PDB file of C-alpha atoms in Angstrom:
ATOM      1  CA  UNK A   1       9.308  14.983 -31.542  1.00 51.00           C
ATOM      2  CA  UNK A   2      11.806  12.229 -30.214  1.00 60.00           C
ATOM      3  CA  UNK A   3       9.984  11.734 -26.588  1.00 68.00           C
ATOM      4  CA  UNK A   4       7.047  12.354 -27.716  1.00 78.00           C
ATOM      5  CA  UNK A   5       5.581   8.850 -26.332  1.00 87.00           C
ATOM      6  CA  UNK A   6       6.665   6.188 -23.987  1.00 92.00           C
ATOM      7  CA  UNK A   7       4.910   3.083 -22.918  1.00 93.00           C
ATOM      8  CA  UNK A   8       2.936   3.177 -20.045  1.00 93.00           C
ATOM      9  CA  UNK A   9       4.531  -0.630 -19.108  1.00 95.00           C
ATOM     10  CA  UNK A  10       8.008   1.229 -18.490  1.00 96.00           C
ATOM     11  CA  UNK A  11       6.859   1.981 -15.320  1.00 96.00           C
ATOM     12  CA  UNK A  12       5.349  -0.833 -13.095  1.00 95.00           C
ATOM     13  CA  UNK A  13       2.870   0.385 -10.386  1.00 95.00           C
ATOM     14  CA  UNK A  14       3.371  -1.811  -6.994  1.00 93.00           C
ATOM     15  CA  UNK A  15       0.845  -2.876  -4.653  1.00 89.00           C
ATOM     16  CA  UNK A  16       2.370  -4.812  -1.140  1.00 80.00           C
ATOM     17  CA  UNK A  17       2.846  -3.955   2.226  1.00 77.00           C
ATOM     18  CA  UNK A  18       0.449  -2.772   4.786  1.00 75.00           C
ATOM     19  CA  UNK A  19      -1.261   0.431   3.625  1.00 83.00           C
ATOM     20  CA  UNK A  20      -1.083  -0.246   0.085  1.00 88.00           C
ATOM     21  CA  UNK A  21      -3.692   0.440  -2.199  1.00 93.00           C
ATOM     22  CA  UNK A  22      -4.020   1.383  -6.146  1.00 95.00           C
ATOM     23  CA  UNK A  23      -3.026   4.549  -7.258  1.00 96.00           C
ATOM     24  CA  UNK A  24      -5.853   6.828  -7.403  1.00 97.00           C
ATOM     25  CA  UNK A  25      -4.534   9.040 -10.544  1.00 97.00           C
ATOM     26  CA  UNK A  26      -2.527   7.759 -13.401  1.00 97.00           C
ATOM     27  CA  UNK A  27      -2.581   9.923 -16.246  1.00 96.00           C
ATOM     28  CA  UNK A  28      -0.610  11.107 -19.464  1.00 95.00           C
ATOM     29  CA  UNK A  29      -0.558  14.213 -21.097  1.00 93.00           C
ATOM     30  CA  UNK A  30       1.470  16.049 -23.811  1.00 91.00           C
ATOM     31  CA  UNK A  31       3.557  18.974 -22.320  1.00 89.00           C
ATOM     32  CA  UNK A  32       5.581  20.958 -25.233  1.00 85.00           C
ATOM     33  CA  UNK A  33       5.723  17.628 -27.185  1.00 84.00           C
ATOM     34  CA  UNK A  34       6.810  15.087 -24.177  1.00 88.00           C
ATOM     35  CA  UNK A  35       4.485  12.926 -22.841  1.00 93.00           C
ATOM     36  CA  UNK A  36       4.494  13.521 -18.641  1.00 95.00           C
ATOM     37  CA  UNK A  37       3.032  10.692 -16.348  1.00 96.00           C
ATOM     38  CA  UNK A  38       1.203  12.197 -13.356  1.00 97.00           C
ATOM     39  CA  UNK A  39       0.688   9.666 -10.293  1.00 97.00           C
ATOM     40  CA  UNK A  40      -1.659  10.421  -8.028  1.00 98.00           C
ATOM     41  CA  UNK A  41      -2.217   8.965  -4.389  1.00 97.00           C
ATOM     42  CA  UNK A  42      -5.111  10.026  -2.021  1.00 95.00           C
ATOM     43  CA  UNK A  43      -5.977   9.166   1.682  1.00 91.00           C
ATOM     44  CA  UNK A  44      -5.096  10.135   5.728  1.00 88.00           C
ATOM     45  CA  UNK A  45      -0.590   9.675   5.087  1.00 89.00           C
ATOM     46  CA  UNK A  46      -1.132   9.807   1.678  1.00 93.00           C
ATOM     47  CA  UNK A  47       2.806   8.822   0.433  1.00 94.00           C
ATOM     48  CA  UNK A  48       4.584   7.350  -3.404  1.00 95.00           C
ATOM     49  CA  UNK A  49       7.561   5.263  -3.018  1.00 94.00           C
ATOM     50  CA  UNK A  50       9.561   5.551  -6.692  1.00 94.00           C
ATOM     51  CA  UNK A  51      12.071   2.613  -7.668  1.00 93.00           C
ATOM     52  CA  UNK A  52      14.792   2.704  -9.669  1.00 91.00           C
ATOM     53  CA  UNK A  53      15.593  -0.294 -10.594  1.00 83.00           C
ATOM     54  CA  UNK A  54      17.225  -1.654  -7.822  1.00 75.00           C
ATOM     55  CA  UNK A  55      16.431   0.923  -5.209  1.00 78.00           C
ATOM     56  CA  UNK A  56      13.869   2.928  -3.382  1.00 81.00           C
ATOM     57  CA  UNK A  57      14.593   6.508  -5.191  1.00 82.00           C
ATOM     58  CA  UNK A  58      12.313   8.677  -3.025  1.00 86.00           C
ATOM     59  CA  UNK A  59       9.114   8.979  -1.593  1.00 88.00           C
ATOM     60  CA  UNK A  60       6.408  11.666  -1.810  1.00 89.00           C
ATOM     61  CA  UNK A  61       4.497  12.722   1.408  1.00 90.00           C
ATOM     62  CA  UNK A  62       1.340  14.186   1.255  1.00 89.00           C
ATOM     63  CA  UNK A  63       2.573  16.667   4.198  1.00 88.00           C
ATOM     64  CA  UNK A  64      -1.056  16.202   5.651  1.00 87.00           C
ATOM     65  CA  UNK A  65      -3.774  17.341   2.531  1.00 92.00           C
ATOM     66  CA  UNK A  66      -4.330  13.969   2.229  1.00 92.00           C
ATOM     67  CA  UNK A  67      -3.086  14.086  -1.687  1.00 95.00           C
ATOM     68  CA  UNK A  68       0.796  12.729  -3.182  1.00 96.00           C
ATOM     69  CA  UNK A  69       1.626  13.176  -7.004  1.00 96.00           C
ATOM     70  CA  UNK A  70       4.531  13.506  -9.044  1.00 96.00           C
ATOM     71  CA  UNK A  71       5.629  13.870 -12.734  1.00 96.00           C
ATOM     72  CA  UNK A  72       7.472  11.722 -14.311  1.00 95.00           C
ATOM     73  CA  UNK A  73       8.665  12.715 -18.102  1.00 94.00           C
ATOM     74  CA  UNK A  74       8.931  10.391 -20.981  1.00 93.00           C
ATOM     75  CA  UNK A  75      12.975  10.523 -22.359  1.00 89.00           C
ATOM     76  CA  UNK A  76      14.274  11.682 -25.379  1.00 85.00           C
ATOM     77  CA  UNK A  77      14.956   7.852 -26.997  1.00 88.00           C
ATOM     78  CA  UNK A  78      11.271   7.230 -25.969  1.00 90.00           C
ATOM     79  CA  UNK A  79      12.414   4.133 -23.747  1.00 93.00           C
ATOM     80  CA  UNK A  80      12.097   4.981 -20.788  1.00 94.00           C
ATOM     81  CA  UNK A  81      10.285   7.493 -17.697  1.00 95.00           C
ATOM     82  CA  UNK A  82      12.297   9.821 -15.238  1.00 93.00           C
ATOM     83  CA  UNK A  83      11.834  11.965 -12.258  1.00 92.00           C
ATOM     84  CA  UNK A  84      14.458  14.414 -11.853  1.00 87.00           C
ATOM     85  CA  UNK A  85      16.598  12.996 -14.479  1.00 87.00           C
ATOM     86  CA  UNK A  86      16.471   9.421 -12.533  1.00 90.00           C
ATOM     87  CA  UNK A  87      15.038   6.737 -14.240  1.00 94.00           C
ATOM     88  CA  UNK A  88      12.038   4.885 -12.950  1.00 95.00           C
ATOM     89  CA  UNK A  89      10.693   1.066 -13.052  1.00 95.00           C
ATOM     90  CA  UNK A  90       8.113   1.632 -10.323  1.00 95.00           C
ATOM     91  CA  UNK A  91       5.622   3.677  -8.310  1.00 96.00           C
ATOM     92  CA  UNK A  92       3.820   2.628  -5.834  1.00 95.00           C
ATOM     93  CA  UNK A  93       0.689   4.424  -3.313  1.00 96.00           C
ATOM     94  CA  UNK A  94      -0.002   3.806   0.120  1.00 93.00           C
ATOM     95  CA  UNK A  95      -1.702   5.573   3.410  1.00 91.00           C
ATOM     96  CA  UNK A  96      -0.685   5.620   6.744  1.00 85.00           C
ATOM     97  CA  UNK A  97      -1.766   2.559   8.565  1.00 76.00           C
ATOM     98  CA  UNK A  98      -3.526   3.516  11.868  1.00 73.00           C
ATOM     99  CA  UNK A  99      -1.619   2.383  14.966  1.00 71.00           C
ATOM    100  CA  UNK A 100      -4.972   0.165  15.740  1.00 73.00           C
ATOM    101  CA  UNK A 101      -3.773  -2.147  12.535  1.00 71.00           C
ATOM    102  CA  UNK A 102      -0.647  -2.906  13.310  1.00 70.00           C
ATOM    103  CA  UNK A 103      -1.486  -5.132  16.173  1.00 75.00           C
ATOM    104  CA  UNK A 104       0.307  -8.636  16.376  1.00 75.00           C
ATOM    105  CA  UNK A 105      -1.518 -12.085  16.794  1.00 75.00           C
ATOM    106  CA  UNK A 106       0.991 -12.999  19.577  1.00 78.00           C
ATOM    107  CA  UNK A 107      -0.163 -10.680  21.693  1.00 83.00           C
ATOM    108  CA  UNK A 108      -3.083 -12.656  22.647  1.00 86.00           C
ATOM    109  CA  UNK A 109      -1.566 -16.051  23.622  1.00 85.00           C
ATOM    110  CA  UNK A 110      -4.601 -18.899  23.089  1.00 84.00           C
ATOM    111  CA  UNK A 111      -4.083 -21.532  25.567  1.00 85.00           C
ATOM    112  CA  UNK A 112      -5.704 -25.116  25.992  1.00 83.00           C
ATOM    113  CA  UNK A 113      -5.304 -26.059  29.708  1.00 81.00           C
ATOM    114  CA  UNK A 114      -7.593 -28.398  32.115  1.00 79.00           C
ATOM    115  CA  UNK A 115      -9.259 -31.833  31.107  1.00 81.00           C
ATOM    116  CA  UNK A 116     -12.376 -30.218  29.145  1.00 80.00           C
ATOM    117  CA  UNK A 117     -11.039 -27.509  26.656  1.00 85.00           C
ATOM    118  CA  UNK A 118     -10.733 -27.792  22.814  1.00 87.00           C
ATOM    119  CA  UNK A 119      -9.123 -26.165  19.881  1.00 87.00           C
ATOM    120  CA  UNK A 120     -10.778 -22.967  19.119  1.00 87.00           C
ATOM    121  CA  UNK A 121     -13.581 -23.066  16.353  1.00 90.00           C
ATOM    122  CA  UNK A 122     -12.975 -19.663  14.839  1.00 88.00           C
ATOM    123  CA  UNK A 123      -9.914 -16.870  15.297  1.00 88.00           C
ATOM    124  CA  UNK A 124     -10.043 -15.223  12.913  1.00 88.00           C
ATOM    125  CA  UNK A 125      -8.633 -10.869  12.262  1.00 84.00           C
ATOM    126  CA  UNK A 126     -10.230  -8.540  10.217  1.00 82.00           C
ATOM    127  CA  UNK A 127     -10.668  -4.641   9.560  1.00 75.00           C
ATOM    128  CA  UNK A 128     -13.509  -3.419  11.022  1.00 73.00           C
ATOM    129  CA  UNK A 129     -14.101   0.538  11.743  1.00 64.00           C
ATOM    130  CA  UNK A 130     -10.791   1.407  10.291  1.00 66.00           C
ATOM    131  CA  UNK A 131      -9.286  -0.881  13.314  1.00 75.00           C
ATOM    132  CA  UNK A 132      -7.965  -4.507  13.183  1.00 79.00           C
ATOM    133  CA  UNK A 133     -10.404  -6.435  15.481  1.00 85.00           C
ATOM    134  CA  UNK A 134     -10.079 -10.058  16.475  1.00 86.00           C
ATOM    135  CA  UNK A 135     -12.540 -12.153  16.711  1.00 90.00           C
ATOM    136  CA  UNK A 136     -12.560 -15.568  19.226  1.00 90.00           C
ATOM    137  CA  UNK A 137     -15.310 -18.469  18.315  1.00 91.00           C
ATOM    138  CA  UNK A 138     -15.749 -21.252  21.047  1.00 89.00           C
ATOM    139  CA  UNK A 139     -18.584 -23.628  19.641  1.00 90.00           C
ATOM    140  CA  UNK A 140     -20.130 -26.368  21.738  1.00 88.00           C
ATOM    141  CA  UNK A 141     -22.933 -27.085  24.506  1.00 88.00           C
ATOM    142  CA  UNK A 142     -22.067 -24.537  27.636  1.00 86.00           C
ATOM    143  CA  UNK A 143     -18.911 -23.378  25.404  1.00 85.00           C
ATOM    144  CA  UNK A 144     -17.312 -21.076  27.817  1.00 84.00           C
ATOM    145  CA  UNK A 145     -14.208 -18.109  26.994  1.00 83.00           C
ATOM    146  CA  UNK A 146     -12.231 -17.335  29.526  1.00 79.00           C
ATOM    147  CA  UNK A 147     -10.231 -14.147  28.960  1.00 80.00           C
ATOM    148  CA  UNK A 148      -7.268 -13.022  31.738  1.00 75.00           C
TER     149      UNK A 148
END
């Protein structure tokens, strides 16, 4: 059959922004002689973003399983993949980013002020407990933090 195959690398799966991860479910099967692409995305906000080629097509919510997929079929001349009869270049999964992630650096201003402070040793964000948490690091004999 004419769309019986397409190559996988017609479709590019993206990974950037916050709450990005890898697709979870990526397969190909045969369905009355055309291949069909199933994408798969799991997690709390589970959503796929699908790109045309120069635009954001549509995006598929999870509506609060926890689980996004769609289908996209392999075309007749075998050159490229489409959802709906759109053409796609790109797929990409992400979750909902908990409010607690999204938090700024500037909101804590770090100030140096009076004849005995210093640079900070260590400032340094990370993920901890699904939340972003900060961490301060003042190094030195009688190394003092003052928070206000």
């Amino acid at each position: 059959l004419a769309c019986q195959t397409c190559d996988a690398n017609l479709i590019t799966i993206r990974q950037s922004g916050a709450g990005s991860k890898p697709m979870d479910g990526d397969v190909t099967e045969l369905i009355n002689g055309c291949a069909v692409r199933k994408f798969t995305c799991l997690g709390d906000g589970a959503y796929i973003n699908i790109l045309g080629k120069k635009k954001s097509i549509s995006s598929i919510e999870d509506g609060g399983t926890g689980s996004a997929s769609c289908k996209a079929s392999c075309n007749a001349a075998r050159n490229a993949w489409s959802i709906g009869g759109v053409v796609v270049s790109a797929v990409a999964c992400g979750v909902a980013v908990p409010v607690c992630q999204t938090c700024a650096s500037p909101l804590i201003t770090i100030t140096q002020d009076g004849e005995f402070t210093k640079p900070m040793d260590g400032d340094v964000t990370e993920i901890k407990y699904g939340c972003a948490v900060r961490t301060f690091t003042c190094q030195g004999t009688n190394a003092v933090l003052h928070v206000s």
